[in-house]
Coordinates of C-alpha atoms in Angstrom, one line a residue:
M602 CA 28.0 -1.1 18.7
L603 CA 24.5 -2.1 19.7
D604 CA 23.7 0.6 22.2
N605 CA 22.3 3.1 19.7
W606 CA 20.2 0.5 18.0
I607 CA 18.7 -0.6 21.3
L608 CA 18.5 2.6 23.4
K609 CA 17.8 5.3 20.8
I610 CA 14.5 5.9 19.0
G611 CA 14.3 5.2 15.3
Y612 CA 16.7 3.9 12.6
P613 CA 18.8 5.5 9.9
V614 CA 18.6 6.2 6.2
V615 CA 21.9 5.9 4.3
T616 CA 22.2 8.2 1.3
V617 CA 24.6 7.2 -1.5
K618 CA 26.4 9.6 -3.8
E619 CA 28.8 8.5 -6.5
S620 CA 32.2 9.9 -7.5
R621 CA 34.9 8.8 -9.9
D622 CA 36.6 6.7 -7.3
G623 CA 33.6 5.2 -5.5
I624 CA 30.7 6.2 -3.3
T625 CA 30.2 8.6 -0.4
V626 CA 27.6 7.4 2.1
R627 CA 25.9 9.5 4.8
Q628 CA 23.7 8.5 7.6
D629 CA 20.7 10.4 9.1
R630 CA 17.8 9.5 11.2
F631 CA 14.9 8.3 9.1
L632 CA 11.5 10.0 9.6
S633 CA 8.5 8.8 7.6
D634 CA 7.1 12.3 7.1
G635 CA 10.3 14.2 6.2
K636 CA 13.9 15.2 7.0
P637 CA 14.7 15.4 10.8
K638 CA 15.6 18.7 12.5
D639 CA 19.1 19.0 13.9
D640 CA 18.0 18.0 17.5
E641 CA 16.3 14.9 16.0
N642 CA 19.4 13.8 14.1
E643 CA 22.1 13.5 16.8
T644 CA 22.4 9.7 16.8
I645 CA 25.3 8.1 15.0
W646 CA 24.6 4.4 14.4
Q647 CA 27.2 1.7 13.7
I648 CA 25.8 0.5 10.4
P649 CA 27.1 -2.7 8.7
L650 CA 26.8 -1.7 5.0
N651 CA 27.1 -5.3 3.6
V652 CA 28.1 -4.1 0.1
K653 CA 27.1 -6.4 -2.7
T654 CA 29.1 -6.2 -5.9
A655 CA 29.6 -8.2 -9.1
D656 CA 32.6 -8.5 -11.3
A657 CA 32.8 -8.6 -15.1
S658 CA 32.0 -12.3 -15.1
G659 CA 29.0 -11.8 -12.9
K660 CA 30.5 -13.3 -9.8
V661 CA 28.8 -11.9 -6.7
S662 CA 30.6 -11.0 -3.5
I663 CA 29.4 -9.3 -0.3
D664 CA 31.9 -7.2 1.7
R665 CA 30.7 -7.4 5.3
S666 CA 33.7 -5.6 6.8
V667 CA 32.5 -2.1 5.9
V668 CA 30.8 -0.3 8.8
L669 CA 29.5 3.2 8.6
S670 CA 30.4 4.6 12.1
E671 CA 30.4 8.3 11.4
R672 CA 28.1 10.8 9.7
E673 CA 29.8 10.4 6.3
Q674 CA 32.3 8.0 4.8
T675 CA 33.9 7.4 1.4
I676 CA 34.2 3.9 0.1
Q677 CA 36.3 2.8 -2.9
L678 CA 34.1 1.0 -5.4
D679 CA 33.9 0.4 -9.1
T680 CA 30.6 2.0 -9.9
S681 CA 30.7 0.8 -13.5
K682 CA 29.7 -2.6 -12.1
P683 CA 26.4 -3.5 -10.3
F684 CA 26.4 -2.8 -6.6
K685 CA 23.9 -2.5 -3.7
L686 CA 24.2 -1.7 -0.1
N687 CA 22.4 -3.8 2.6
A688 CA 22.8 -7.0 0.7
Q689 CA 19.9 -9.4 1.2
T690 CA 18.1 -6.5 3.0
T691 CA 19.2 -7.8 6.4
G692 CA 20.0 -4.4 8.0
V693 CA 17.5 -2.2 9.7
Y694 CA 18.0 0.9 7.6
R695 CA 16.9 2.4 4.4
V696 CA 19.2 3.1 1.4
A697 CA 18.6 6.2 -0.8
Y698 CA 20.3 6.1 -4.2
T699 CA 20.2 8.7 -7.0
P700 CA 17.4 8.2 -9.5
E701 CA 20.1 7.3 -12.1
R702 CA 21.6 4.6 -9.9
L703 CA 18.2 3.2 -8.8
K704 CA 17.3 2.9 -12.5
K705 CA 20.5 0.9 -13.2
I706 CA 19.8 -1.3 -10.2
G707 CA 16.3 -1.9 -11.4
E708 CA 17.6 -2.9 -14.8
E709 CA 20.0 -5.4 -13.3
A710 CA 17.4 -6.7 -10.9
A711 CA 15.1 -7.4 -13.8
K712 CA 17.6 -9.8 -15.5
E713 CA 16.9 -13.5 -15.6
N714 CA 19.9 -14.4 -13.5
S715 CA 20.3 -11.1 -11.6
V716 CA 23.0 -10.6 -9.0
F717 CA 20.3 -9.1 -6.8
S718 CA 18.4 -11.8 -4.8
L719 CA 14.7 -12.0 -4.0
E720 CA 15.4 -10.3 -0.7
D721 CA 17.3 -7.6 -2.4
R722 CA 14.4 -6.9 -4.9
M723 CA 11.8 -6.8 -2.1
G724 CA 14.0 -4.3 -0.2
L725 CA 14.5 -2.1 -3.2
V726 CA 10.8 -1.8 -3.9
A727 CA 10.0 -1.0 -0.2
D728 CA 12.8 1.5 0.2
A729 CA 12.1 3.4 -3.0
T730 CA 8.5 4.1 -2.1
V731 CA 9.0 4.7 1.6
L732 CA 11.8 7.2 0.8
A733 CA 9.6 8.9 -1.7
K734 CA 6.9 9.4 0.8
A735 CA 9.4 10.9 3.2
G736 CA 10.6 13.3 0.6
I737 CA 14.1 11.9 0.4
S738 CA 13.8 10.7 -3.2
E739 CA 11.4 11.1 -6.1
T740 CA 8.2 9.0 -6.5
S741 CA 8.9 8.8 -10.2
A742 CA 12.2 7.0 -9.4
A743 CA 10.2 4.4 -7.5
L744 CA 7.9 4.0 -10.4
D745 CA 10.8 3.6 -12.7
L746 CA 12.1 0.8 -10.5
I747 CA 8.7 -0.9 -10.4
K748 CA 8.3 -0.6 -14.2
S749 CA 11.7 -2.3 -14.7
L750 CA 10.5 -5.3 -12.6
K751 CA 7.4 -6.0 -14.8
G752 CA 8.9 -9.4 -15.8
E753 CA 9.3 -10.4 -12.1
K754 CA 8.3 -14.0 -11.3
E755 CA 8.3 -14.1 -7.5
Y756 CA 5.1 -13.6 -5.5
L757 CA 6.9 -11.8 -2.6
V758 CA 8.3 -9.1 -4.9
W759 CA 4.9 -8.7 -6.6
S760 CA 3.3 -8.4 -3.2
A761 CA 5.7 -5.6 -2.3
I762 CA 5.0 -3.9 -5.6
D763 CA 1.2 -4.2 -5.1
N764 CA 1.5 -2.9 -1.5
Q765 CA 3.5 0.2 -2.5
L766 CA 1.3 1.0 -5.5
G767 CA -1.7 0.7 -3.2
K768 CA -0.3 3.3 -0.9
L769 CA 0.3 5.6 -3.9
S770 CA -3.2 5.0 -5.2
K771 CA -4.7 6.1 -1.9
I772 CA -3.1 9.6 -2.1
L773 CA -4.1 10.0 -5.8
W774 CA -7.8 9.3 -5.2
E775 CA -8.9 13.0 -5.6
Q776 CA -6.5 13.9 -8.4
P777 CA -7.8 14.6 -11.9
E778 CA -9.5 11.7 -13.7
E779 CA -6.7 11.7 -16.3
V780 CA -4.1 11.1 -13.6
R781 CA -6.1 8.3 -12.0
E782 CA -6.8 6.6 -15.3
N783 CA -3.1 6.8 -16.3
F784 CA -2.2 5.3 -12.9
N785 CA -4.7 2.4 -13.5
A786 CA -3.3 1.9 -17.0
F787 CA 0.1 1.5 -15.5
R788 CA -1.1 -1.0 -12.9
R789 CA -2.9 -2.9 -15.7
S790 CA 0.3 -3.1 -17.7
L791 CA 1.9 -4.8 -14.8
M792 CA -0.9 -7.1 -13.6
K793 CA -2.7 -8.2 -16.7
P794 CA 0.2 -10.2 -18.2
L795 CA 0.3 -12.2 -14.9
V796 CA -3.4 -12.9 -15.2
D797 CA -3.0 -14.0 -18.8
K798 CA -0.1 -16.3 -17.8
L799 CA -1.6 -17.8 -14.6
G800 CA -5.3 -17.9 -15.6
Y801 CA -8.3 -18.2 -13.2
E802 CA -8.3 -21.9 -12.3
Y803 CA -6.6 -23.3 -9.3
S804 CA -5.0 -26.7 -9.2
D805 CA -3.9 -29.0 -6.4
S806 CA -0.5 -29.1 -8.0
D807 CA -0.1 -25.3 -7.7
S808 CA 2.6 -24.1 -5.3
A809 CA 1.6 -21.7 -2.5
D810 CA 3.4 -18.9 -4.4
T811 CA 1.5 -19.5 -7.6
I812 CA -1.8 -19.5 -5.7
Q813 CA -1.0 -16.2 -4.0
L814 CA 0.4 -14.6 -7.1
R815 CA -2.7 -15.5 -9.2
T816 CA -5.0 -14.2 -6.5
L817 CA -3.0 -10.9 -6.1
A818 CA -2.8 -10.3 -9.9
I819 CA -6.5 -10.9 -10.5
A820 CA -7.5 -8.6 -7.6
A821 CA -5.1 -5.9 -8.7
A822 CA -6.1 -6.0 -12.3
A823 CA -9.8 -5.8 -11.4
G824 CA -9.1 -2.9 -9.1
A825 CA -7.3 -1.2 -12.0
K826 CA -10.4 -1.6 -14.1
D827 CA -9.1 -4.2 -16.6
P828 CA -12.2 -4.9 -18.8
D829 CA -11.2 -8.6 -19.5
V830 CA -10.7 -9.4 -15.9
I831 CA -13.9 -7.6 -14.8
A832 CA -15.9 -9.5 -17.5
E833 CA -14.5 -12.8 -16.3
L834 CA -15.3 -12.2 -12.7
T835 CA -18.8 -10.8 -13.6
S836 CA -19.6 -13.9 -15.5
R837 CA -18.7 -16.1 -12.6
F838 CA -20.7 -14.1 -10.2
K839 CA -23.7 -14.0 -12.5
H840 CA -23.8 -17.8 -12.6
F841 CA -23.8 -17.8 -8.8
Q842 CA -26.5 -15.1 -8.7
E843 CA -28.8 -16.9 -11.1
T844 CA -28.3 -20.5 -9.8
G845 CA -27.0 -20.3 -6.3
D846 CA -24.1 -22.5 -7.5
D847 CA -20.8 -20.9 -6.4
S848 CA -18.6 -23.7 -8.0
K849 CA -17.3 -21.3 -10.6
I850 CA -15.9 -18.9 -8.0
P851 CA -12.6 -20.4 -6.6
A852 CA -12.3 -19.9 -2.8
D853 CA -9.3 -17.6 -3.3
L854 CA -11.3 -15.3 -5.5
V855 CA -14.5 -15.0 -3.5
R856 CA -13.6 -11.6 -2.1
T857 CA -12.4 -10.1 -5.4
T858 CA -15.4 -11.6 -7.2
Y859 CA -18.0 -10.2 -4.7
V860 CA -16.4 -6.8 -4.5
N861 CA -16.1 -6.5 -8.3
A862 CA -19.7 -7.5 -8.8
V863 CA -21.0 -4.8 -6.5
R864 CA -18.6 -2.2 -7.6
N865 CA -19.5 -2.6 -11.3
G866 CA -23.1 -3.8 -10.8
G867 CA -26.2 -2.5 -9.2
R868 CA -28.8 -3.3 -6.5
A869 CA -29.3 -6.9 -7.6
E870 CA -25.6 -7.7 -7.0
W871 CA -25.7 -5.8 -3.7
E872 CA -28.8 -7.8 -2.5
T873 CA -27.1 -11.0 -3.5
V874 CA -24.0 -10.4 -1.3
K875 CA -26.3 -9.1 1.5
K876 CA -28.0 -12.5 1.5
V877 CA -24.6 -14.1 1.7
Y878 CA -23.7 -11.9 4.7
K879 CA -26.9 -12.9 6.5
K880 CA -26.4 -16.6 5.9
A881 CA -22.7 -17.0 5.1
P882 CA -21.4 -20.6 4.7
T883 CA -18.0 -19.7 6.1
P884 CA -16.4 -16.8 8.1
S885 CA -14.3 -15.9 5.1
A886 CA -17.4 -15.7 2.9
K887 CA -19.0 -13.4 5.5
I888 CA -16.1 -11.0 5.5
S889 CA -16.0 -11.0 1.7
A890 CA -19.7 -10.1 1.7
M891 CA -19.3 -7.3 4.2
L892 CA -16.5 -5.7 2.2
A893 CA -18.5 -6.2 -1.0
M894 CA -21.6 -4.5 0.4
T895 CA -19.5 -1.3 0.9
A896 CA -18.1 -1.4 -2.7
S897 CA -21.0 0.2 -4.5
K898 CA -20.6 3.5 -6.4
D899 CA -24.3 4.2 -6.1
K900 CA -25.0 7.0 -3.5
E901 CA -28.4 5.5 -2.5
I902 CA -26.9 2.1 -1.9
I903 CA -24.0 3.6 0.1
E904 CA -26.5 5.3 2.4
E905 CA -28.6 2.2 2.7
T906 CA -25.5 0.2 3.6
L907 CA -24.5 2.8 6.3
K908 CA -28.0 2.7 7.8
F909 CA -27.8 -1.1 7.7
V910 CA -24.6 -0.9 9.8
L911 CA -26.4 0.7 12.7
T912 CA -29.5 -1.5 12.6
D913 CA -28.7 -5.0 11.3
V914 CA -24.9 -5.6 11.9
Q915 CA -23.4 -7.4 14.8
I916 CA -21.0 -5.3 16.7
Q917 CA -18.0 -7.4 15.9
D918 CA -18.7 -7.0 12.2
T919 CA -18.9 -3.2 12.2
M920 CA -15.3 -2.5 11.6
Y921 CA -15.4 -4.5 8.3
F922 CA -18.1 -2.2 7.0
F923 CA -16.1 0.8 8.0
S924 CA -12.9 -0.6 6.4
G925 CA -14.8 -1.3 3.2
A926 CA -16.4 2.1 3.0
A927 CA -12.9 3.8 3.6
A928 CA -11.5 1.7 0.7
N929 CA -14.2 2.8 -1.6
R930 CA -13.4 6.1 -3.4
E931 CA -17.1 7.0 -3.6
S932 CA -17.7 6.6 0.2
R933 CA -14.3 7.6 1.6
R934 CA -15.4 11.1 2.7
R935 CA -18.9 9.9 3.6
I936 CA -17.8 7.4 6.2
G937 CA -16.1 10.2 8.2
E938 CA -19.3 12.3 8.1
F939 CA -21.3 9.2 9.1
F940 CA -19.1 8.7 12.1
K941 CA -19.5 12.3 13.2
E942 CA -23.3 12.3 12.6
N943 CA -23.7 9.1 14.7
Y944 CA -20.9 9.8 17.2
E945 CA -23.0 9.4 20.3
T946 CA -24.6 6.2 19.1
I947 CA -21.3 4.7 18.0
T948 CA -19.3 5.6 21.1
K949 CA -22.1 4.2 23.3
M950 CA -22.3 1.0 21.2
F951 CA -18.6 0.5 21.5
E952 CA -18.1 1.5 25.1
G953 CA -15.3 -0.6 26.4
N954 CA -14.7 -2.2 23.0
F955 CA -11.2 -2.0 21.5
S956 CA -12.8 -1.8 18.0
L957 CA -13.7 1.8 18.5
S958 CA -10.1 2.7 17.7
Y959 CA -10.4 0.9 14.4
L960 CA -13.5 2.8 13.5
V961 CA -11.8 6.1 14.1
K962 CA -8.9 5.2 11.9
F963 CA -11.1 3.8 9.1
S964 CA -13.3 7.0 9.2
F965 CA -10.5 9.5 8.8
Q966 CA -7.0 8.2 8.0
E967 CA -7.5 7.9 4.3
L968 CA -8.0 11.7 3.8
T969 CA -5.1 13.5 2.1
T970 CA -5.1 17.2 2.8
E971 CA -3.9 19.5 5.6
K972 CA -7.4 21.0 5.5
D973 CA -8.8 17.6 6.3
A974 CA -6.4 17.1 9.2
D975 CA -7.3 20.5 10.7
A976 CA -11.0 19.8 10.3
V977 CA -10.8 16.4 12.0
K978 CA -8.7 17.8 14.8
A979 CA -11.1 20.7 15.3
W980 CA -14.2 18.5 15.4
F981 CA -12.8 16.3 18.2
E982 CA -11.7 19.2 20.3
G983 CA -13.7 19.3 23.6
K984 CA -14.8 15.7 23.2
D985 CA -13.6 12.9 25.5
T986 CA -11.2 11.0 23.2
S987 CA -9.4 9.1 26.0
K988 CA -10.6 5.8 24.7
F989 CA -9.2 6.3 21.2
N990 CA -6.7 9.1 21.6
L991 CA -3.8 7.1 20.1
A992 CA -5.9 6.1 17.1
L993 CA -6.9 9.7 16.5
A994 CA -3.3 10.9 16.8
Q995 CA -2.1 8.3 14.4
S996 CA -4.9 9.1 12.0
L997 CA -4.0 12.8 12.0
D998 CA -0.3 12.0 11.5
T999 CA -1.2 9.7 8.6
I1000 CA -3.3 12.4 6.9
R1001 CA -0.6 15.0 7.3
A1002 CA 2.1 12.7 6.1
N1003 CA 0.1 11.7 3.0
A1004 CA -0.8 15.4 2.4
K1005 CA 2.9 16.2 2.3
W1006 CA 3.7 13.3 0.0
L1007 CA 0.9 14.3 -2.4
E1008 CA 2.0 17.9 -2.5
R1009 CA 5.6 16.9 -3.3
C1010 CA 4.8 14.2 -5.9
K1011 CA 1.6 15.0 -7.7
T1012 CA 3.2 16.9 -10.6
D1013 CA 6.1 14.5 -10.7
V1014 CA 3.8 11.5 -10.8
A1015 CA 1.4 13.0 -13.3
E1016 CA 4.2 13.7 -15.7
W1017 CA 5.7 10.3 -15.3
L1018 CA 2.4 8.5 -15.9
K1019 CA 1.7 10.6 -19.0
H1020 CA 5.1 9.6 -20.5
A1021 CA 4.7 6.0 -19.4
K1022 CA 1.4 5.8 -21.4
Q1023 CA 3.1 6.9 -24.6

């Protein structure tokens, strides 16, 4: 039973189709960038399906006896009642439901005393988006699931939601402004109620989950341009800027506050975090300042920051500046050009340093078109890439996978977001 799990590359995706008498499940090898070819899909795994069901009274049971040991198999099941495969998300496989079933599962998962556990809900969110990226399901179905969970209380589920929405945000970055604004509006609709509920103040009596959820919600709402959250963070930073007193900025919000200040401010805010970088009170504050310095929308400040990287930044800090520049929509393309313009200098600076691979990834992997992938590949041809060939190959794979995802989902997502706003 274990041989194919141990000796074969990859893992399966189980597709679920419903009929009058139950469900038909089919296994195929999962590939993150699309459906496998026949010669890539020869492995048959022994998959414990762990079918979770609930009866009319809400009593939950898990059937651990059902094992999918062939390509397809039919299972008798009352589909009028809630059900889910891979109960507790303990199996190493993805599960693809129809959009209609996923919506029903989401509605059940959103209930106060849902039959689906914390682990179930985390797995559902991850599967839905990963399968959409692979072209196995629709991205709009994943968004439907996430929308149904807006009343979720657990940090770990929200962390999964934020992570998956972050991935989608990265491929939408060059889509029309209306699409990007509608996407931010959707994110605000999820995150702002959490901010309103949890507030900005931290207490010694807060649980670890509460602290993490508050931090995540504020950061996500600010990233989605919520005006109230931006105003609150700006006020706290301004007090620090004018007095040097940082007591109004909780430790867990330093990074978000700094980044927000520079992103929505000007040179004065940039100069303030630059001073923090040069004389940081803690390593965490230094990292926050580096990421904030790269958050500006101002082209002149972006160029000044990149120049600063080559003249005033310690070598071990460089990757944080590259990471921040790649995360900034206004400098995402510029960081790749900067790398190419200073290729000889950078490769010499980082000769024998493992960080060079990170710089390659940060410079290029956030691009999202086949044209970008072809251009990056062509630029490196003839150059000695032996010290970062894996990072380069992974970056090209990421660009192409995201380009395919974007091409498949851009119309679907744009329509879904337009309707969600109404």
